[in-house]
Each structure stands twice: as C-alpha cells, then as structure tokens.
Amino acid sequence: MPSAVFPHAAVDEVLRTVLARNPGEPEFHQAVTEVLESIAPALVERPEYVEAGILERLVEPERQVLFRVPWTDDRNRVQVNRGFRVQFNSALGPYKGGLRFHPTVNLGIIKFLGFEQIFKNALTAQGIGGAKGGSDFDPHGKSDAEIMRFCQSFMDELYRHLGEHTDVPAGDIGVGAREIGYLFGRYRKITNRHESGMFTGKGVAWGGAEVRTEATGYGAVFFLEQMLQRRGQGLEGRRAIVSGAGNVALYAIEKLQQRGALPITASDSSGYVVDESGIDLALLKQIKEVERGRVSDYAARRPSARFVAGGSVWDVPGELALPCATQNELDGAAAATLIRNGLVAVVEGANMPCTPDAVDAFRGARVLFAPGKAANAGGVATSALEMSQNASRQRWTFSDSEQRLQAIIVAVHDQAFEAAERYGAPGDYVVGANTASFVKVADAMLAQGVI
Ligand code: GLU
C-alpha cells in the first residue's frame, strides 16, 4: 500500500510543539498532522521554507478572538454563549471563512476549520486568506426572534474585527440565509456602511451571488466528475450514498441527479433515510429548507423510503460516497464496509468527515478519494466571486456563475492531480491538495518577511 506519510525532522518537531502547545484540541491536531505529514517532499525541494520558520508560523493563528455573547431568550432569561473568530493566515488575501453555530463548537474545532480554510482558499486561486468562527449557540428549537437577538449580540463584538479588506465571514453549519441577514443588518447599523463585500452568502436581492447556495454541493460533484474522467469513467447510473441534509448535501444530490447518478440516502442527527427509487429532492428540500424538519419526516411521506434511527448511513451499498454532514462522521469501520460493498470514489463535501483510519483504508483499496479542502472549495470560491461582484458592482447570471464555479473546480482538481504526480504520489489527492496549496501560501509568506 502506498503511504502518504513522508518522514521529515522539521515536521516531527513542529508536530510535537503543536500537540504540547494546544492541549485538548484533537481535531486541530488531526488537521495539522494530515497536512504536515504529506508536504515533506516540498520541504526537501525548498529547504528555505524550513529555514524561514514557515511551518512554525503556519500552525499559529495570526489572531484569535474569543468573546462573550449575552442575549435574552423569549422568556426574558439571560443566556450566555461563547463567540470565536480565528484569523489564521492572511498572506494570500483578507481572512475568509464561515461561521458555525453548533453546540459542539469550541476553540479546537474552529482552529481545525480555520487551518483547513487556509489551504482550501489557496487552491481556489481567488486571493483569499483563511479564517473560521462561530459559537456554541444551538439554533435548533430557537424562535426567529431569539436567533435575531443572538446574531445581533454576536455582531456587537465581531464587527470591529471585520471588513471587506480585513475579514469576510460567510455561513457554515447552523448559519444560513436567515442568520447572515441578521448579522449583516447589525454590521450595517453599527458601522453606518452598506459594505456589501464584508460578508458572503447574502440574499441575492441585497448583494448576494447567484449559485452561492448551491456552490459547495455542486462543486463537490464537479470534482468527483473530474476524478472519474481521469479514469475514463462517469457518473451515469451510479448509486450514491450521501450523508447530511443541509446545504451541501441537498445541492450535491441535485447535481448528482442532473448528471444521471442515483443518490439514495440523506441523514441528520436523528438517523438516515434510504430511498431505493432515488431521493425526491423537492420533498427533501421542502422538509429541510422550508419546514426545518427531520429526515424521518421524509420517510413518513414517501412510500419508497425507509428511516433508520441511529445506525450508519455507510452501511448502505453504493459506488459513490459523499460525506456532507460533519467532521469525523466516517471512520475506519465504515470505510471497510463501503469498500466491501463495491465503493469506487469518496468525495468530502463536509470538512474532514473521514477519520485518518478511513483515509488510509481508501488509499489501501485504491478508491478515489477527494479531500474536503479540494472537493468542497466550490463554496468559498463562489464567495470570492460574490466579493468580486460586490467590489465591481456587477451581477452575473446563474449560468455564467455556474460556469465560473466549474472552471475553478476543474483547476483545483488539476492542481491537486498534477502536484501528486510531481511529489511522487500519483493519484493521491491528499498529497496533491496539501502540497499544491502549501507551496502557494509558503511562497507568499516567504516574500512578505517574518511577520
Ligand atoms: N463554510 C464554508 C467552507 O467551509 C464556506 C466559507 C466561505 O464561503 O467563506 O468552506
């Protein structure tokens, strides 16, 4: 089995420091380890990166903002959440990355996401740095008024750290059109500026971009298509196992269907649904986007579907796997089951959904594997298109925007594919994506001096 772990003394040293200096942040350790262990061939070729302390600087965020978010619930009780913004790296452009509102959010999660975002954003070639933020606030079961008050309080602190040339947030889990509206509105009021380019994912009627909603899911499928094409294969007629039922999953399902594949699953925290006749996307969208319901409601209304409470969606046989829910949702055991069931390709629609064990299993079985920082870059790439439109006061059509998105994803794919060949790991998109993006960021940091 080809290993993608290249030993290098400087990498070992930095990894030891990261573990010692950032206790209790396992997801951050995991993300840093995955990147550093695969870039050694680039360090051998360019020893000046090591001499200039690029690794030590790269793993330390440029700035981390932690703040109290007090708000009043509908029963007039005061609630307190914790807010985060980790501004990781701005060598390539203003900080850019989403906000996540979910009870599992903590500093280690935001740091892992921010670290991934540096490399993802570099791959898009759109001139954007890396950041992430969010809160341990849980939007589920909250009224609109509570969500608005929370978002306003969150922005009362965060606004001073943002700006179209400084830091540009967007959505992520738990932060969609509604939350972005409240956040943007508060920023506008506090600063007395209609500064469109300070937030992306805005409503299309007030500065948002066509295709931003669809972009992450569509982009993941474009990436998958490119990988299959390199092997002389296509999407037509293939059963696809999709996890999640949020923005990424819904639009991955949509594009899979447009390409003639057969997505048959969706999931949320309550369990998963299997629909052997193919997901009825209009029904699933109605339940998740309009009613804010559960996937179990889908099975209740669709005779060909069954709902499995708990359990693993990865038990369902299919040739394509698209984990689009959350980090570490697909482990080594699930990978083994998928491989036994005839898996051909995996595409990470979510950020780091596959554990290191799972990635090793895919590598060993020669299953095509697209890491999130390459495969789900379509979301942030389209955010950068939104920033361009805001800066130039232009509006591009849906089809123009989709073509631009597809061209960016093809370029992301090709960079990763070619870097993997160049650095001695042909077909390994983890090595390819990590080295191609690392070199871009490292070159910019080198040129800009020790700051
Ligand atoms: N949260 C998305 C991501 O993980 C999008 C970020 C953005 O558009 O800034 O890439």
XYZ file of C-alpha atoms and ligand atoms in Angstrom:
461
model
C 0.000 0.000 0.000
C 1.458 3.397 -0.915
C 1.837 5.541 2.193
C 1.431 9.275 2.026
C 3.328 9.885 5.269
C 6.765 11.277 4.413
C 9.116 11.493 7.384
C 10.909 14.815 7.913
C 12.696 16.057 11.052
C 11.272 19.598 10.850
C 7.738 18.216 10.553
C 8.198 15.967 13.603
C 9.485 18.880 15.645
C 6.605 21.190 14.707
C 4.007 18.473 15.308
C 5.413 17.858 18.791
C 5.112 21.572 19.559
C 1.561 21.765 18.197
C 0.456 18.872 20.419
C 2.156 20.281 23.531
C 1.031 23.871 22.982
C -2.596 23.183 22.111
C -3.826 20.584 24.615
C -7.407 19.331 24.308
C -7.773 20.205 20.617
C -7.836 16.770 18.910
C -9.472 17.972 15.681
C -6.852 20.700 15.293
C -4.072 18.139 15.882
C -5.669 15.859 13.276
C -5.894 18.578 10.620
C -2.330 19.812 11.178
C -0.902 16.285 11.212
C -2.623 15.406 7.932
C -1.196 18.457 6.171
C 2.324 18.403 7.601
C 2.843 14.673 7.115
C 2.137 14.954 3.412
C 4.199 18.027 2.470
C 7.721 16.757 3.267
C 8.619 16.323 -0.431
C 8.034 20.064 -0.903
C 10.227 20.828 2.129
C 13.044 18.699 0.728
C 12.855 20.582 -2.550
C 12.602 24.008 -0.875
C 14.668 23.949 2.359
C 14.261 27.744 2.619
C 10.711 27.128 3.873
C 12.121 25.365 6.916
C 14.868 27.969 7.408
C 12.318 30.805 7.335
C 10.178 29.121 10.017
C 7.205 28.789 7.673
C 5.875 25.692 9.454
C 6.094 27.198 12.934
C 4.296 30.341 11.725
C 1.688 28.481 9.701
C 0.391 26.464 12.670
C -0.056 29.543 14.877
C -3.108 31.698 14.021
C -2.305 35.339 13.290
C -5.081 36.373 15.666
C -7.728 34.622 17.801
C -10.767 36.466 19.116
C -12.830 34.921 21.920
C -15.814 36.780 23.284
C -18.939 36.659 25.433
C -22.277 36.639 23.606
C -25.085 37.558 26.027
C -28.673 37.563 24.764
C -32.192 37.370 26.155
C -34.460 34.434 25.328
C -38.214 34.615 24.745
C -38.901 34.035 28.446
C -36.749 37.038 29.292
C -33.916 34.973 30.738
C -30.334 35.999 30.057
C -28.309 33.399 28.128
C -24.569 33.451 27.569
C -22.729 31.796 24.692
C -19.124 31.905 23.613
C -18.082 33.510 20.325
C -14.948 32.744 18.301
C -13.119 34.117 15.296
C -9.746 32.595 14.432
C -7.942 34.691 11.800
C -5.427 32.119 10.722
C -3.491 33.409 7.753
C -3.766 36.478 5.508
C -0.699 36.024 3.281
C -2.856 35.477 0.174
C -5.707 37.895 0.892
C -8.174 39.080 3.546
C -9.221 36.468 6.082
C -12.085 34.407 4.642
C -14.139 31.571 6.063
C -17.506 30.728 7.514
C -19.200 30.936 10.895
C -20.541 27.787 12.547
C -23.297 27.863 15.176
C -23.500 24.437 16.816
C -23.354 23.190 20.413
C -20.155 21.202 19.678
C -18.210 24.335 18.691
C -15.091 25.017 20.750
C -11.732 26.615 20.060
C -10.154 23.377 18.765
C -12.950 22.879 16.218
C -12.702 26.461 14.972
C -8.911 26.155 14.715
C -9.114 22.946 12.687
C -11.620 24.562 10.333
C -9.573 27.758 10.066
C -6.388 25.805 9.349
C -8.102 23.790 6.583
C -9.517 27.003 5.163
C -6.024 28.451 4.520
C -5.218 25.656 2.073
C -8.705 25.338 0.577
C -8.763 29.053 -0.156
C -5.263 28.922 -1.677
C -6.423 26.163 -4.046
C -9.228 28.369 -5.370
C -6.618 30.940 -6.548
C -9.033 33.748 -5.652
C -6.752 35.787 -3.363
C -8.308 34.930 0.000
C -6.690 34.147 3.352
C -8.011 31.610 5.877
C -10.255 32.080 8.927
C -13.189 30.494 10.743
C -15.503 31.474 13.527
C -18.713 30.664 15.272
C -20.359 29.930 18.561
C -21.581 27.085 20.749
C -25.086 28.531 20.272
C -27.641 25.962 19.062
C -30.148 27.462 16.586
C -32.355 24.315 16.753
C -35.605 24.948 18.573
C -34.994 28.694 18.884
C -37.520 31.234 17.666
C -36.646 33.680 14.884
C -36.635 36.485 17.445
C -34.140 34.588 19.636
C -31.901 33.910 16.655
C -32.023 37.571 15.697
C -31.097 38.728 19.203
C -28.264 36.214 19.353
C -26.902 37.285 15.938
C -27.090 40.955 16.908
C -25.181 40.354 20.132
C -22.598 38.227 18.269
C -22.021 41.057 15.783
C -21.837 43.688 18.543
C -18.368 42.305 19.253
C -17.307 40.769 15.953
C -17.891 43.861 13.774
C -14.681 45.541 14.942
C -12.630 42.662 13.529
C -14.320 42.522 10.114
C -14.262 44.451 6.844
C -14.129 43.816 3.125
C -10.319 44.153 3.146
C -9.817 42.622 6.600
C -12.009 39.603 7.286
C -15.053 38.364 5.360
C -17.235 35.712 7.071
C -19.914 33.514 5.490
C -22.105 30.630 6.615
C -21.314 27.096 7.744
C -23.293 24.593 9.834
C -26.170 26.434 11.572
C -25.541 29.691 9.719
C -27.680 30.132 6.586
C -29.548 32.918 4.828
C -31.569 33.888 7.902
C -28.563 34.240 10.225
C -26.472 36.022 7.572
C -29.298 38.551 7.131
C -29.390 39.368 10.844
C -25.580 39.511 11.106
C -25.182 41.739 8.042
C -28.017 44.019 9.171
C -26.401 44.619 12.537
C -22.995 45.320 10.963
C -24.604 47.843 8.617
C -26.320 49.599 11.504
C -23.276 49.738 13.790
C -20.836 50.911 11.128
C -23.231 53.093 9.117
C -21.833 51.489 5.933
C -23.570 49.300 3.357
C -20.336 47.411 2.868
C -21.503 44.517 0.700
C -18.136 42.798 0.476
C -17.778 42.278 4.247
C -19.988 39.152 4.267
C -20.776 36.488 1.674
C -23.778 34.242 1.326
C -26.028 37.307 1.377
C -29.531 37.234 -0.114
C -29.408 37.616 -3.889
C -31.697 40.671 -3.644
C -29.212 42.567 -1.439
C -25.731 41.839 -2.742
C -25.608 38.041 -2.715
C -24.321 35.975 -5.630
C -26.177 33.517 -7.827
C -25.083 29.890 -7.203
C -23.589 30.627 -3.739
C -26.296 28.465 -2.123
C -25.672 25.562 -4.497
C -21.903 26.020 -4.848
C -20.436 23.642 -2.259
C -22.580 20.678 -3.259
C -22.320 21.358 -6.986
C -18.560 21.843 -6.696
C -18.106 18.508 -4.900
C -19.874 16.735 -7.753
C -17.817 18.615 -10.385
C -14.692 17.430 -8.562
C -15.969 13.858 -8.482
C -16.680 14.032 -12.193
C -13.106 15.153 -12.879
C -11.625 12.305 -10.833
C -13.766 9.730 -12.617
C -12.975 11.225 -16.028
C -9.239 10.762 -15.420
C -10.003 7.055 -15.060
C -12.178 7.058 -18.163
C -15.360 6.699 -16.085
C -18.523 8.725 -15.473
C -21.345 9.363 -13.001
C -24.202 7.950 -15.052
C -26.265 5.294 -13.303
C -24.118 5.064 -10.162
C -25.690 4.709 -6.724
C -24.539 7.492 -4.437
C -24.576 7.412 -0.643
C -24.884 10.948 0.678
C -24.822 11.890 4.359
C -26.267 15.087 5.774
C -29.366 17.007 4.732
C -28.073 20.560 4.916
C -26.980 22.910 2.214
C -24.038 20.820 0.992
C -25.934 17.511 0.856
C -29.044 18.951 -0.834
C -27.126 20.530 -3.713
C -24.750 17.595 -4.093
C -27.883 15.455 -4.548
C -29.252 17.961 -7.070
C -26.120 17.935 -9.230
C -25.754 14.136 -8.968
C -29.293 13.798 -10.290
C -28.617 16.274 -13.112
C -25.655 14.114 -14.102
C -27.688 10.889 -14.128
C -26.376 9.379 -10.890
C -28.759 7.907 -8.300
C -28.431 9.425 -4.821
C -30.443 7.242 -2.463
C -29.731 8.496 1.070
C -29.735 11.530 3.353
C -29.168 11.803 7.098
C -29.327 14.091 10.114
C -28.696 13.696 13.831
C -31.874 11.573 14.188
C -30.777 8.866 11.689
C -30.817 8.263 7.957
C -33.255 7.561 5.120
C -32.758 5.147 2.226
C -34.888 5.630 -0.844
C -34.120 2.933 -3.387
C -36.035 4.750 -6.104
C -33.818 7.811 -5.655
C -34.231 10.803 -3.347
C -37.242 13.014 -4.125
C -35.324 16.265 -3.858
C -38.344 18.583 -3.966
C -39.771 16.789 -0.917
C -36.452 16.758 0.959
C -35.924 20.481 0.271
C -39.460 21.259 1.452
C -38.831 19.400 4.715
C -35.312 20.723 5.417
C -35.338 24.229 3.914
C -38.964 25.300 4.426
C -40.286 23.280 7.369
C -36.887 22.881 9.123
C -37.952 19.295 9.867
C -36.129 15.928 10.195
C -35.252 13.286 7.599
C -37.682 10.949 9.410
C -40.478 13.234 8.122
C -39.264 12.442 4.597
C -39.681 8.680 5.115
C -43.118 9.236 6.634
C -44.284 10.964 3.455
C -42.529 8.812 0.823
C -43.614 5.156 0.443
C -40.372 4.025 -1.275
C -38.221 5.310 1.617
C -37.358 3.829 4.967
C -35.979 5.613 8.015
C -33.270 4.020 10.149
C -32.985 5.619 13.594
C -29.364 5.900 14.718
C -27.264 3.475 12.650
C -24.738 4.330 9.974
C -25.657 5.532 6.500
C -22.361 3.973 5.329
C -23.935 0.514 5.730
C -25.944 1.227 2.561
C -24.177 -0.183 -0.534
C -23.201 2.232 -3.315
C -20.292 3.056 -5.598
C -20.036 6.717 -4.597
C -19.815 8.070 -1.047
C -20.334 11.761 -0.320
C -19.980 12.576 3.368
C -21.630 16.004 3.588
C -22.514 16.228 7.300
C -19.650 16.971 9.690
C -16.127 16.127 10.864
C -15.146 12.515 11.614
C -18.520 11.079 10.559
C -16.946 8.260 8.510
C -14.459 6.066 10.402
C -12.250 3.072 9.556
C -15.025 0.526 10.161
C -17.443 2.420 7.917
C -14.731 2.682 5.251
C -14.192 -1.092 5.380
C -17.935 -1.692 4.933
C -18.122 0.695 1.982
C -15.093 -0.937 0.321
C -16.610 -4.414 0.797
C -19.787 -3.130 -0.852
C -18.019 -2.038 -4.043
C -17.020 1.585 -3.375
C -15.354 3.422 -6.285
C -14.944 7.022 -5.076
C -15.319 9.197 -1.968
C -15.773 12.961 -2.013
C -15.624 15.004 1.183
C -18.441 17.547 0.915
C -18.029 18.367 4.616
C -14.789 19.471 6.265
C -12.669 16.478 7.415
C -15.597 13.995 7.561
C -13.297 10.983 7.133
C -11.050 9.890 10.009
C -7.351 9.190 9.277
C -8.116 5.424 9.525
C -10.787 5.752 6.865
C -8.485 7.707 4.544
C -5.785 5.027 4.955
C -8.328 2.317 4.108
C -9.407 4.141 0.927
C -5.772 4.584 -0.076
C -5.054 0.897 0.518
C -8.051 -0.153 -1.588
C -7.160 2.333 -4.365
C -10.526 4.018 -4.013
C -10.560 7.550 -5.453
C -10.531 9.944 -2.507
C -11.136 13.708 -2.725
C -10.202 15.585 0.489
C -12.572 18.354 1.594
C -10.127 21.173 1.167
C -10.132 20.483 -2.569
C -13.548 18.925 -3.134
C -15.654 21.376 -1.143
C -13.764 24.501 -2.229
C -16.658 25.489 -4.506
C -18.490 27.215 -1.655
C -15.726 29.580 -0.700
C -14.708 30.024 -4.351
C -18.208 31.296 -5.110
C -17.941 33.522 -2.035
C -14.892 35.047 -3.714
C -16.992 35.541 -6.865
C -19.548 37.313 -4.657
C -16.778 39.593 -3.342
C -15.707 40.381 -6.924
C -19.251 41.257 -7.918
C -19.682 43.444 -4.829
C -16.403 45.279 -5.493
C -17.241 45.949 -9.142
C -20.988 46.455 -8.583
C -21.752 43.809 -11.194
C -24.257 40.946 -11.209
C -23.537 37.764 -13.059
C -26.264 35.361 -14.180
C -26.795 31.915 -12.722
C -25.363 30.120 -15.761
C -22.354 32.442 -16.016
C -21.649 31.944 -12.297
C -22.026 28.179 -12.540
C -19.566 28.071 -15.442
C -17.063 30.124 -13.449
C -17.516 27.758 -10.490
C -16.969 24.717 -12.670
C -13.824 26.224 -14.209
C -12.415 26.911 -10.735
C -13.125 23.347 -9.581
C -11.532 21.860 -12.700
C -8.447 23.979 -11.939
C -8.452 22.868 -8.271
C -8.663 19.267 -9.407
C -5.873 19.632 -11.938
C -3.549 21.367 -9.472
C -4.042 18.570 -6.951
C -3.679 15.848 -9.565
C -0.503 17.335 -11.007
C 1.094 18.096 -7.628
C 0.501 14.486 -6.550
C 2.412 13.270 -9.611
C 5.179 15.806 -9.172
C 5.731 14.960 -5.494
C 5.848 11.212 -6.002
C 2.321 10.117 -5.011
C 0.362 9.784 -8.270
C -3.400 9.604 -7.782
C -3.149 10.697 -4.131
C -5.305 13.820 -3.922
C -4.450 14.344 -0.237
C -0.771 14.784 -1.027
C -1.632 16.757 -4.164
C -4.031 19.204 -2.500
C -1.797 19.721 0.518
C 1.443 20.300 -1.385
C -0.071 22.462 -4.147
C -1.721 24.779 -1.609
C 1.130 24.750 0.902
C 3.630 25.935 -1.716
C 1.389 28.894 -2.657
C 0.962 30.014 0.951
C 4.624 29.377 1.831
C 5.873 31.391 -1.168
C 3.674 34.339 -0.192
C 4.853 34.175 3.436
C 8.474 33.944 2.316
C 8.133 37.004 0.088
C 6.419 39.062 2.813
C 9.075 38.527 5.502
C 8.864 37.402 9.104
C 5.586 38.894 10.332
N -18.047 27.404 5.375
C -17.659 27.159 4.007
C -16.366 26.373 3.962
O -16.155 25.528 4.794
C -17.645 28.427 3.172
C -16.777 29.532 3.639
C -16.956 30.832 2.875
O -17.718 30.893 1.929
O -16.292 31.795 3.277
O -15.570 26.491 3.072
